[in-house]
Short mmCIF file of C-alpha atoms in Angstrom, two decimals:
data_model
loop_
_atom_site.label_atom_id
_atom_site.label_comp_id
_atom_site.label_asym_id
_atom_site.label_seq_id
_atom_site.Cartn_x
_atom_site.Cartn_y
_atom_site.Cartn_z
CA MET T 12 -0.01 -0.14 -0.22
CA SER T 13 0.99 3.49 -0.87
CA ALA T 14 1.99 5.93 1.85
CA THR T 15 -1.11 7.93 0.66
CA GLY T 16 -3.21 4.80 0.71
CA THR T 17 -2.23 4.02 4.27
CA TYR T 18 -2.98 7.67 5.25
CA ASP T 19 -6.36 7.18 4.14
CA ARG T 20 -6.81 3.99 5.65
CA PHE T 21 -5.48 5.25 8.55
CA GLU T 22 -7.99 8.51 8.46
CA GLU T 23 -10.69 6.17 8.03
CA LEU T 24 -10.08 4.05 10.69
CA ASP T 25 -9.41 6.98 13.09
CA ALA T 26 -13.13 8.36 11.97
CA GLY T 27 -14.32 4.93 12.97
CA ARG T 28 -12.61 5.21 16.27
CA VAL T 29 -14.34 8.50 17.33
CA LEU T 30 -17.60 7.19 15.71
CA GLY T 31 -17.09 4.28 17.89
CA ASP T 32 -17.59 1.77 15.39
CA LEU T 33 -14.19 -0.31 14.74
CA SER T 34 -14.33 -3.92 15.01
CA ILE T 35 -11.79 -6.14 16.73
CA ASP T 36 -9.86 -6.41 13.76
CA GLU T 37 -9.83 -2.70 12.82
CA VAL T 38 -8.65 -1.90 16.40
CA LYS T 39 -5.72 -4.30 16.02
CA GLU T 40 -5.34 -2.28 12.33
CA TRP T 41 -5.50 1.03 13.92
CA LYS T 42 -2.82 0.12 16.52
CA GLU T 43 -0.50 -1.00 14.18
CA LEU T 44 -1.15 2.44 12.01
CA ALA T 45 -1.04 5.07 14.87
CA PRO T 46 2.15 5.31 15.82
CA LYS T 47 3.34 5.81 12.32
CA GLN T 48 0.60 7.82 11.27
CA GLN T 49 -0.74 9.76 14.46
CA SER T 50 -0.11 13.46 13.92
CA GLU T 51 -0.53 16.99 15.55
CA ASN T 52 -3.94 16.73 13.49
CA SER T 53 -4.97 13.48 15.02
CA GLY T 54 -7.36 14.73 17.89
CA GLU T 55 -9.31 16.73 15.47
CA PHE T 56 -11.96 14.01 14.73
CA ASP T 57 -12.36 13.95 18.50
CA TRP T 58 -13.32 17.57 18.54
CA ILE T 59 -15.33 17.72 16.00
CA GLY T 60 -17.36 14.54 16.91
CA ALA T 61 -17.63 16.32 20.21
CA GLU T 62 -18.70 19.35 19.01
CA LEU T 63 -21.49 17.26 16.88
CA GLU T 64 -22.48 15.81 20.09
CA LEU T 65 -22.74 18.75 22.23
CA ARG T 66 -24.50 20.56 19.19
CA ASN T 67 -28.33 19.57 20.20
CA SER T 68 -27.53 18.36 23.73
CA GLU T 69 -30.24 20.16 25.94
CA PRO T 70 -28.64 19.92 29.16
CA CYS T 71 -30.66 17.66 31.29
CA PRO T 72 -30.68 18.71 35.25
CA LEU T 73 -29.19 15.81 37.43
CA SER T 74 -31.17 14.25 40.58
CA SER T 75 -30.44 15.34 43.49
CA SER T 76 -29.45 12.04 44.13
CA LEU T 77 -26.83 11.64 41.33
CA ILE T 78 -25.70 15.03 42.51
CA THR T 79 -25.08 13.68 46.01
CA ARG T 80 -23.19 10.59 44.56
CA LEU T 81 -21.10 12.69 42.16
CA ASN T 82 -20.29 15.13 45.34
CA ASP T 83 -19.46 12.39 47.51
CA THR T 84 -16.58 11.59 45.38
CA ILE T 85 -15.11 15.19 45.74
CA PRO T 86 -12.73 14.10 48.58
CA VAL T 87 -11.47 11.66 46.55
CA PHE T 88 -10.88 13.84 43.63
CA THR T 89 -8.85 16.40 45.73
CA ASN T 90 -7.10 13.47 47.59
CA LYS T 91 -4.15 13.55 44.58
CA SER T 92 -2.53 10.16 45.86
CA VAL T 93 -5.52 8.31 44.78
CA SER T 94 -5.54 7.46 41.08
CA LYS T 95 -8.97 6.63 40.66
CA PRO T 96 -12.09 6.67 43.08
CA SER T 97 -13.15 3.59 43.78
CA SER T 98 -17.18 2.47 43.83
CA SER T 99 -16.20 1.53 47.69
CA ASN T 100 -15.47 4.95 48.41
CA ILE T 101 -18.73 6.36 47.09
CA ILE T 102 -21.52 7.04 49.34
CA SER T 103 -24.43 4.98 47.77
CA ILE T 104 -28.01 6.76 46.81
CA ILE T 105 -30.14 7.83 49.82
CA PRO T 106 -33.45 5.75 48.97
CA TRP T 107 -36.12 8.18 50.13
CA LEU T 108 -34.41 11.17 48.25
CA GLY T 109 -35.80 9.53 45.09
CA TRP T 110 -39.29 9.53 46.62
CA ALA T 111 -38.91 13.22 47.71
CA ALA T 112 -37.51 14.27 44.31
CA ALA T 113 -40.42 12.62 42.37
CA ALA T 114 -43.19 14.36 44.79
CA CYS T 115 -41.26 17.28 44.38
CA LEU T 116 -41.25 17.16 40.82
CA LEU T 117 -44.90 16.43 40.64
CA ALA T 118 -45.51 19.75 42.40
CA PHE T 119 -43.24 21.69 40.24
CA PHE T 120 -44.66 19.98 36.97
CA ASN T 121 -48.06 22.12 37.72
CA LEU T 122 -46.06 25.72 37.55
CA PRO T 123 -46.66 27.02 34.30
CA SER T 124 -43.63 28.55 33.28
CA GLY T 125 -42.46 27.54 29.72
CA ASP T 126 -39.05 26.21 29.08
CA GLY T 127 -39.35 25.32 33.07
CA VAL T 128 -41.71 22.83 32.32
CA GLN T 129 -39.55 21.27 29.68
CA ASN T 130 -36.82 20.74 32.23
CA VAL T 131 -38.89 19.85 34.58
CA SER T 132 -40.60 17.31 32.24
CA ALA T 133 -36.90 15.81 31.97
CA GLU T 134 -36.50 15.46 35.64
CA LEU T 135 -39.95 14.16 35.90
CA ALA T 136 -38.77 11.77 33.33
CA GLN T 137 -35.83 10.94 35.42
CA ALA T 138 -37.87 10.40 38.47
CA LYS T 139 -40.28 7.94 36.56
CA ALA T 140 -37.12 5.87 35.36
CA GLU T 141 -35.88 5.82 39.30
CA LEU T 142 -39.55 4.88 40.51
CA SER T 143 -40.02 1.69 37.75
CA ASP T 144 -36.03 0.88 39.00
CA LYS T 145 -37.45 0.82 42.44
CA ALA T 146 -40.91 -0.75 41.48
CA LYS T 147 -38.67 -3.50 39.46
CA THR T 148 -36.71 -3.67 42.84
CA ILE T 149 -39.74 -4.08 45.37
CA THR T 150 -41.20 -6.88 42.20
CA ASP T 151 -37.86 -8.83 42.80
CA LEU T 152 -37.61 -8.61 46.30
CA GLU T 153 -41.13 -10.19 46.14
CA SER T 154 -40.68 -12.69 44.13
CA ALA T 155 -37.32 -13.43 46.05
CA LYS T 156 -39.69 -13.43 49.27
CA GLN T 157 -42.05 -15.89 47.63
CA GLU T 158 -39.25 -18.27 46.54
CA LEU T 159 -37.92 -18.32 50.18
CA ALA T 160 -41.66 -18.93 51.36
CA LYS T 161 -41.71 -21.78 49.18
CA LEU T 162 -38.36 -23.00 49.86
CA ASN T 163 -39.11 -22.84 53.33
CA GLU T 164 -42.24 -24.66 53.24
CA ASN T 165 -40.66 -27.01 51.49
CA LEU T 166 -37.60 -27.58 54.02
CA SER T 167 -40.57 -27.72 56.82
CA GLY T 168 -41.87 -30.71 55.12
CA GLU T 169 -38.76 -32.03 54.61
CA LEU T 170 -37.62 -31.30 58.65
CA ALA T 171 -40.80 -33.20 59.76
CA THR T 172 -40.15 -36.13 57.40
CA GLU T 173 -36.71 -36.42 59.04
CA SER T 174 -37.68 -35.58 62.46
CA GLY T 175 -40.63 -38.40 61.98
CA LYS T 176 -37.70 -40.72 60.90
CA ILE T 177 -35.35 -39.74 63.98
CA ASP T 178 -38.41 -40.23 66.55
CA ALA T 179 -38.99 -44.11 64.83
CA LEU T 180 -35.18 -44.76 64.98
CA ASN T 181 -35.36 -43.42 68.71
CA THR T 182 -38.06 -45.49 69.41
CA GLN T 183 -36.43 -48.40 67.99
CA ILE T 184 -33.54 -47.50 70.01
CA ALA T 185 -35.27 -47.66 73.21
CA LYS T 186 -36.97 -51.02 72.36
CA LEU T 187 -33.60 -52.99 71.29
CA THR T 188 -32.18 -51.31 74.80
CA GLU T 189 -35.33 -52.83 76.56
CA LYS T 190 -34.81 -55.77 74.53
CA LEU T 191 -30.75 -55.71 75.34
CA PRO T 192 -30.68 -57.72 78.92
CA LEU T 193 -33.17 -60.47 77.85
CA LEU T 194 -31.12 -60.96 74.40
CA GLN T 195 -27.63 -61.24 77.09
CA LYS T 196 -29.10 -63.54 79.50
CA PHE T 197 -30.44 -65.41 76.34
CA GLU T 198 -27.12 -65.90 74.91
CA SER T 199 -25.63 -66.40 78.42
CA LEU T 200 -27.88 -69.20 79.02
CA ILE T 201 -26.39 -70.89 75.89
CA GLN T 202 -23.17 -70.72 76.19
CA ASP T 203 -22.08 -71.01 79.63
CA ASP T 204 -24.26 -74.00 80.76
CA SER T 205 -23.83 -77.28 79.41
CA ASP T 206 -26.80 -78.89 80.53
CA THR T 207 -29.00 -76.37 78.98
CA GLN T 208 -31.86 -77.84 76.76
CA ARG T 209 -32.49 -75.97 73.52
CA LEU T 210 -35.80 -76.93 71.31
CA GLU T 211 -37.34 -75.54 68.22
CA PHE T 212 -40.60 -74.63 67.83
CA ALA T 213 -43.20 -75.61 64.85
CA SER T 214 -46.58 -74.12 63.97
CA ALA T 215 -48.92 -76.40 65.86
CA SER T 216 -51.90 -74.79 63.32
CA ASP T 217 -52.08 -73.19 60.01
CA PRO T 218 -52.81 -69.61 61.30
CA TYR T 219 -49.42 -69.56 62.56
CA LYS T 220 -47.51 -71.57 59.43
CA GLY T 221 -45.09 -68.65 59.53
CA LEU T 222 -43.77 -68.87 62.87
CA SER T 223 -40.35 -69.94 63.78
CA GLY T 224 -38.35 -69.92 66.75
CA GLU T 225 -37.04 -71.83 69.64
CA VAL T 226 -36.89 -72.65 73.64
CA ILE T 227 -34.17 -72.86 76.19
CA TRP T 228 -34.49 -74.34 79.38
CA ASN T 229 -31.89 -74.80 82.16
CA ASP T 230 -32.87 -77.46 85.07
CA GLU T 231 -30.37 -76.33 87.46
CA LYS T 232 -31.16 -72.78 87.21
CA GLN T 233 -34.86 -73.40 86.57
CA GLU T 234 -34.65 -70.57 83.55
CA GLY T 235 -35.73 -70.64 80.39
CA TYR T 236 -36.23 -68.29 77.46
CA MET T 237 -38.66 -68.16 74.39
CA SER T 238 -37.12 -66.88 71.11
CA LEU T 239 -39.91 -66.21 68.85
CA GLU T 240 -40.23 -64.73 65.27
CA ASN T 241 -43.54 -64.01 62.85
CA LEU T 242 -45.99 -64.72 65.94
CA ALA T 243 -49.11 -62.66 65.40
CA VAL T 244 -49.54 -59.52 67.66
CA ASN T 245 -52.29 -60.18 69.90
CA ASP T 246 -54.80 -57.66 71.79
CA PRO T 247 -54.23 -58.33 75.47
CA THR T 248 -57.64 -57.59 75.84
CA GLN T 249 -59.28 -60.06 73.29
CA ASN T 250 -56.77 -62.93 74.48
CA GLN T 251 -53.11 -63.70 75.50
CA TYR T 252 -50.28 -66.46 74.36
CA GLN T 253 -49.57 -68.74 77.43
CA LEU T 254 -47.07 -70.98 77.69
CA TRP T 255 -47.34 -74.76 79.23
CA ILE T 256 -44.18 -77.03 79.76
CA VAL T 257 -45.13 -80.80 79.65
CA ASP T 258 -42.98 -82.98 82.39
CA PRO T 259 -43.98 -86.29 82.63
CA GLU T 260 -42.06 -86.73 85.93
CA ARG T 261 -43.77 -84.12 87.69
CA ASP T 262 -47.16 -84.60 86.67
CA GLU T 263 -49.36 -85.58 83.56
CA LEU T 264 -51.00 -82.24 83.11
CA PRO T 265 -48.80 -79.23 81.57
CA VAL T 266 -47.19 -76.61 84.14
CA ASP T 267 -47.95 -73.14 83.47
CA GLY T 268 -45.05 -71.70 81.86
CA GLY T 269 -46.63 -68.09 81.83
CA VAL T 270 -48.62 -65.31 80.09
CA PHE T 271 -47.03 -63.44 77.28
CA ASP T 272 -48.02 -60.68 74.70
CA ILE T 273 -46.67 -60.52 71.25
CA THR T 274 -46.59 -56.29 70.45
CA GLU T 275 -44.20 -56.27 67.41
CA LYS T 276 -44.81 -58.14 64.22
CA ASP T 277 -41.36 -57.88 62.96
CA GLY T 278 -38.08 -58.96 64.79
CA LYS T 279 -37.38 -61.53 67.06
CA GLN T 280 -38.99 -61.48 70.21
CA ILE T 281 -37.28 -62.85 73.93
CA ILE T 282 -39.80 -64.20 76.36
CA PRO T 283 -38.94 -65.31 79.63
CA ILE T 284 -40.38 -68.43 80.83
CA ARG T 285 -42.06 -67.83 84.54
CA ASN T 286 -42.98 -71.49 85.10
CA ALA T 287 -45.26 -71.76 88.33
CA LEU T 288 -43.81 -74.79 89.67
CA ALA T 289 -40.23 -76.31 89.96
CA ILE T 290 -39.58 -78.34 86.36
CA ASN T 291 -37.48 -81.30 86.60
CA LYS T 292 -37.37 -83.04 83.18
CA PRO T 293 -38.97 -81.00 80.62
CA VAL T 294 -40.08 -82.94 77.20
CA ALA T 295 -42.42 -80.47 75.36
CA PHE T 296 -43.50 -76.70 75.43
CA VAL T 297 -46.53 -75.85 73.82
CA ILE T 298 -48.00 -72.29 73.15
CA THR T 299 -51.67 -71.92 73.52
CA LEU T 300 -54.03 -68.81 72.89
CA GLU T 301 -56.02 -68.25 75.87
CA GLN T 302 -58.33 -65.73 77.22
CA PRO T 303 -56.92 -62.38 79.08
CA GLY T 304 -54.65 -63.58 82.08
CA GLY T 305 -54.37 -67.50 81.03
CA VAL T 306 -55.99 -70.11 82.61
CA VAL T 307 -55.41 -72.81 85.29
CA LYS T 308 -56.16 -75.32 83.00
CA SER T 309 -55.86 -75.58 79.05
CA LYS T 310 -58.77 -76.97 76.75
CA GLN T 311 -56.16 -76.36 73.99
CA GLU T 312 -58.78 -74.73 71.47
CA VAL T 313 -56.02 -72.82 69.90
CA VAL T 314 -52.94 -74.70 69.94
CA VAL T 315 -50.08 -71.98 68.34
CA ALA T 316 -46.81 -74.12 68.42
CA LEU T 317 -45.07 -76.69 69.79
CA ALA T 318 -41.45 -77.85 70.67
CA LYS T 319 -40.45 -81.20 71.51
CA SER T 320 -37.49 -83.10 72.20
CA MET O 24 -41.85 28.00 45.99
CA HIS O 25 -41.64 25.42 48.33
CA LEU O 26 -38.21 24.16 50.20
CA ARG O 27 -38.50 20.62 48.67
CA ASN O 28 -38.20 21.95 45.18
CA PHE O 29 -35.62 23.41 46.06
CA ILE O 30 -33.42 20.30 46.90
CA LEU O 31 -33.67 19.27 42.82
CA PHE O 32 -31.21 21.85 42.04
CA SER O 33 -27.55 21.98 43.43
CA ASN O 34 -27.36 25.62 43.32
CA ILE O 35 -29.29 28.61 42.28
CA ASP O 36 -27.85 28.67 38.72
CA SER O 37 -29.28 25.40 38.22
CA PHE O 38 -32.55 25.94 39.61
CA ARG O 39 -32.53 29.60 37.50
CA PHE O 40 -31.63 27.21 34.52
CA ALA O 41 -34.26 24.68 34.98
CA LEU O 42 -37.02 27.33 35.40
CA GLY O 43 -35.97 28.59 32.13
CA VAL O 44 -34.30 32.07 33.30
CA VAL O 45 -31.22 31.31 31.85
CA PRO O 46 -30.67 30.03 28.32
CA SER O 47 -28.52 27.07 29.07
CA GLU O 48 -25.89 28.06 26.62
CA GLY O 49 -25.51 31.51 28.01
CA LEU O 50 -24.98 29.94 31.63
CA GLN O 51 -22.31 27.83 29.50
CA ALA O 52 -20.84 30.48 27.61
CA ASN O 53 -20.55 32.76 30.75
CA ASN O 54 -18.85 30.30 33.28
CA GLU O 55 -16.33 28.91 30.83
CA ASP O 56 -13.73 30.93 33.13
CA GLY O 57 -10.71 28.41 34.03
CA LEU O 58 -12.47 26.08 36.09
CA LEU O 59 -10.26 23.21 34.65
CA SER O 60 -7.37 24.83 35.73
CA LEU O 61 -8.53 24.90 39.16
CA VAL O 62 -9.90 21.51 39.16
CA ALA O 63 -6.23 20.59 37.81
CA LYS O 64 -4.33 22.05 41.14
CA GLY O 65 -7.10 19.73 43.19
CA ASP O 66 -9.31 22.55 44.14
CA GLY O 67 -12.42 20.47 45.57
CA GLN O 68 -14.93 23.46 45.52
CA ALA O 69 -13.64 23.92 41.65
CA MET O 70 -14.77 20.30 41.23
CA LYS O 71 -18.18 21.13 42.35
CA LYS O 72 -18.68 23.85 40.22
CA CYS O 73 -17.78 21.79 37.06
CA ILE O 74 -20.14 19.23 38.23
CA ASP O 75 -22.87 21.56 38.86
CA GLN O 76 -22.08 23.29 35.30
CA TYR O 77 -21.24 20.53 33.29
CA GLY O 78 -23.31 17.49 34.99
CA PRO O 79 -26.66 18.55 33.19
CA LEU O 80 -24.85 18.34 29.54
CA VAL O 81 -22.82 14.89 30.69
CA TRP O 82 -25.76 13.36 31.73
CA SER O 83 -27.78 14.24 28.62
CA ILE O 84 -24.85 12.70 26.53
CA VAL O 85 -25.00 9.95 29.03
CA CYS O 86 -28.59 9.14 28.81
CA ARG O 87 -29.01 9.23 25.32
CA ARG O 88 -26.47 6.43 25.12
CA ILE O 89 -27.04 4.72 28.06
CA SER O 90 -30.57 3.13 29.26
CA GLU O 91 -29.89 1.46 32.48
CA ARG O 92 -30.06 4.44 34.95
CA ASN O 93 -27.33 2.86 37.51
CA ASP O 94 -25.19 2.08 34.53
CA ALA O 95 -25.60 5.81 33.86
CA GLU O 96 -24.92 6.97 37.10
CA GLU O 97 -21.85 5.08 37.06
CA THR O 98 -20.80 6.32 33.89
CA CYS O 99 -21.24 10.15 34.55
CA GLN O 100 -18.82 9.02 38.18
CA GLU O 101 -16.15 7.82 35.66
CA ILE O 102 -16.47 10.51 33.20
CA PHE O 103 -15.95 12.98 36.03
CA THR O 104 -13.11 10.88 37.61
CA GLU O 105 -11.72 11.33 33.96
CA VAL O 106 -12.32 14.97 33.95
CA TRP O 107 -10.40 15.27 36.95
CA GLN O 108 -7.57 13.07 36.09
CA LYS O 109 -6.81 14.83 32.82
CA ALA O 110 -7.95 18.29 33.87
CA GLU O 111 -4.04 18.91 33.54
CA SER O 112 -4.09 18.26 29.87
CA TYR O 113 -7.04 20.51 28.78
CA LYS O 114 -5.82 23.70 26.94
CA PRO O 115 -8.21 26.48 26.15
CA SER O 116 -6.72 27.96 23.12
CA VAL O 117 -7.70 24.10 21.58
CA ALA O 118 -11.18 23.72 22.78
CA ARG O 119 -13.86 24.74 25.34
CA GLU O 120 -14.16 23.29 28.48
CA SER O 121 -17.36 21.89 27.50
CA THR O 122 -16.03 20.51 24.37
CA PHE O 123 -13.22 18.70 26.56
CA ILE O 124 -16.04 17.22 28.95
CA GLY O 125 -18.19 16.60 26.07
CA LEU O 126 -15.09 14.69 24.38
CA ILE O 127 -14.79 12.46 27.17
CA ALA O 128 -18.65 11.86 28.24
CA ARG O 129 -19.38 11.09 24.73
CA ARG O 130 -16.36 8.26 24.56
CA ARG O 131 -17.05 6.98 27.80
CA ALA O 132 -20.78 6.56 26.76
CA ILE O 133 -19.91 4.89 23.33
CA ASP O 134 -17.53 2.93 25.09
CA TRP O 135 -20.50 1.47 27.56
CA GLN O 136 -22.27 0.59 24.06
CA ARG O 137 -19.20 -0.93 22.76
CA LYS O 138 -18.75 -2.88 26.26
CA GLN O 139 -22.12 -4.56 25.59
CA ASN O 140 -21.15 -6.10 22.26
CA ARG O 141 -17.61 -7.12 23.66
CA LEU O 142 -15.86 -4.91 21.49
CA PRO O 143 -12.38 -3.12 22.49
CA LEU O 144 -13.09 0.10 24.20
CA LEU O 145 -12.22 3.68 23.09
CA THR O 146 -10.63 4.94 26.04
CA ASP O 147 -8.08 1.62 25.67
CA LEU O 148 -6.82 3.50 21.93
CA GLU O 149 -5.97 6.91 22.94
CA SER O 150 -5.57 8.89 26.43
CA ILE O 151 -7.51 12.41 26.03
CA SER O 152 -4.10 14.16 26.87
CA GLU O 153 -2.73 12.85 23.56
CA ALA O 154 -6.20 14.71 21.92
CA SER O 155 -6.09 17.67 23.84
CA ALA O 156 -2.07 17.90 23.17
CA ALA O 157 -2.93 18.38 19.07
CA THR O 158 -3.19 21.60 17.75
CA PRO O 159 -6.42 23.38 17.15
CA LEU O 160 -7.59 22.68 13.72
CA ALA O 161 -5.58 24.94 11.11
CA GLY O 162 -6.51 28.58 11.89
CA ILE O 163 -10.16 28.14 13.09
CA ASN O 164 -10.08 27.08 16.87
CA LEU O 165 -13.00 24.79 16.28
CA ASP O 166 -15.34 27.45 15.61
CA ARG O 167 -18.49 26.23 15.78
CA GLU O 168 -20.69 28.35 13.37
CA LEU O 169 -17.94 27.30 10.53
CA LEU O 170 -18.20 23.76 11.69
CA TRP O 171 -22.34 23.86 11.18
CA LYS O 172 -21.20 25.57 7.92
CA ALA O 173 -19.31 22.82 7.12
CA LEU O 174 -21.64 20.37 7.80
CA GLU O 175 -24.45 21.81 5.56
CA GLN O 176 -21.60 20.83 2.34
CA LEU O 177 -22.39 17.36 3.46
CA PRO O 178 -24.78 15.37 1.48
CA LYS O 179 -28.43 15.46 2.69
CA LYS O 180 -28.43 11.47 3.56
CA THR O 181 -24.97 11.85 5.39
CA ARG O 182 -26.16 14.63 7.80
CA GLU O 183 -29.60 12.78 8.53
CA LEU O 184 -27.25 9.70 9.80
CA PHE O 185 -25.18 12.26 11.71
CA THR O 186 -28.39 13.12 13.44
CA LEU O 187 -29.22 9.64 14.08
CA HIS O 188 -25.94 9.18 15.33
CA PHE O 189 -25.12 12.33 17.12
CA VAL O 190 -27.97 13.66 18.19
CA LYS O 191 -30.53 10.41 18.67
CA GLY O 192 -27.15 8.55 20.19
CA MET O 193 -28.25 5.29 18.01
CA THR O 194 -25.90 2.51 17.33
CA HIS O 195 -24.93 1.46 13.64
CA GLU O 196 -27.08 -1.30 14.53
CA GLU O 197 -30.02 0.72 15.24
CA ILE O 198 -29.44 3.09 12.66
CA VAL O 199 -29.72 0.00 10.26
CA GLN O 200 -33.44 -0.71 11.99
CA GLU O 201 -34.57 2.85 11.51
CA THR O 202 -33.12 3.58 7.81
CA GLY O 203 -33.52 -0.07 6.46
CA LEU O 204 -29.60 0.76 5.18
CA PRO O 205 -26.92 -1.59 5.11
CA LEU O 206 -24.49 -1.82 8.06
CA GLY O 207 -21.45 -1.50 5.54
CA THR O 208 -23.16 1.80 4.38
CA ILE O 209 -23.85 3.03 6.83
CA LYS O 210 -20.65 3.03 8.69
CA THR O 211 -18.81 4.50 5.23
CA LYS O 212 -21.00 7.13 5.04
CA LEU O 213 -20.67 8.30 8.73
CA ARG O 214 -16.87 7.96 8.31
CA ARG O 215 -16.89 9.54 4.90
CA GLY O 216 -18.71 12.28 6.48
CA LEU O 217 -16.59 13.24 9.33
CA ILE O 218 -13.54 13.21 7.16
CA ASP O 219 -15.60 15.59 4.71
CA ALA O 220 -16.04 17.80 7.75
CA ARG O 221 -12.80 17.96 8.61
CA LYS O 222 -11.81 18.70 5.10
CA PHE O 223 -14.67 21.39 4.54
CA LEU O 224 -14.03 22.99 7.94
CA LYS O 225 -10.05 23.36 6.95
CA ASP O 226 -10.96 24.97 3.67
CA PHE O 227 -13.14 27.44 5.15
CA THR O 228 -11.80 30.77 6.69
CA PRO O 229 -14.33 33.10 8.43
CA GLU O 230 -14.79 35.16 5.56
CA GLU O 231 -15.63 32.63 3.06
CA ALA O 232 -18.03 31.31 5.96
CA SER O 233 -19.91 34.53 6.10
CA LYS O 234 -20.13 34.66 1.90
CA ARG O 235 -22.10 31.51 1.69
#
């Protein structure tokens, strides 16, 4: 490109710079050409552009909030050690001033004063824009508030659910804690004494088909326990389970082994044997369903389970 | 008048100006009396006067191109910060104070538009000190009357595009929508127009201008 061509191109780019329409590539090109082509006339486009901009600019009075904002920067301006005031040094707009300005403008707008009315109209437009901004902020805040309320509601629901789970777990822990001593005794009786009898329960009628479990008994200690699973929960006001111990050496009639209830459907239930009389050589253990409180002699109308040697 | 109305205006001049008692041009012309030289010395009162006097002009330029109020106010702050930083480089022999401040305001407002389009900023290309160091336009000291007369030499279409760009503050894309002209045509005509305006201005002498 000739010297004239290069100058013409730079002149065009420089005009584009002042017009603010340089593309990214043109900016690069301008930067390459500027060191050689810039002259004492380089600022002329800037001045012409500024004059054209100012030509039809009708000064628009500043809102009081903006004046405050600008004036608040003056201490920073006068501090020569600071090269540029940061936004943190600038006092924000006092919120009510915008509303006060709008109210004043409304009053001012009613005055019949020629050009003044035009200027006040501009102020009014600014105040309206300010009010619009505030209205938008309020709408946004209300929207955020609704979102928070919804979130809070969801969290409360989740919290209630989790609290329910925790309560259930606590109940379970309490029950297990309650069962623990019996379990320990059950295990202890099995492990420590070789002469402990251990018999398996089998269901004795269809309604109790899924039942399983065992009974352990120690003659010397006169102590024994039942371990039962899948035995139906009973209503103590209607009927109760009763254990019978068959000991032919003692009597032909079974000995009462105690009345008990099943309160939980799931899990292993440990029931201590509460024999009314001393037992010598038990050969069988029978569970029946009886009236509340049990009976002295069972009619064996409902035989639940049987364990025999 | 109620006192509340008074708080809208920072001083009696701007108050009178708002009422239309003082014409805007007169107010500016009468007060262009070396404020920037005081600002350059770090005079806080001068800076306050500067804001009072040129704030409405700056705000007008800013609002023409920036629609977001908060961004417009921030840009206004940036402009006066730059005025303070560059006040030392201002030369009364080159341009009026209002032109100097208008130049900064225009550049910052256009930069805001360019920022929205992720384009390099004008303020990164050249500092105002470099521009103000230039000598005045040959023999005319940027006489406004001569400039208007020079503009009359431009084609009508170019003058219309100037109005859309300089007066209405439209971006080229907005001018495309307004006129239906291709972007390239608008870009070329505006650039050519600015180049021609400078040429006409240089060719003019006050005597020639009065004859035309």
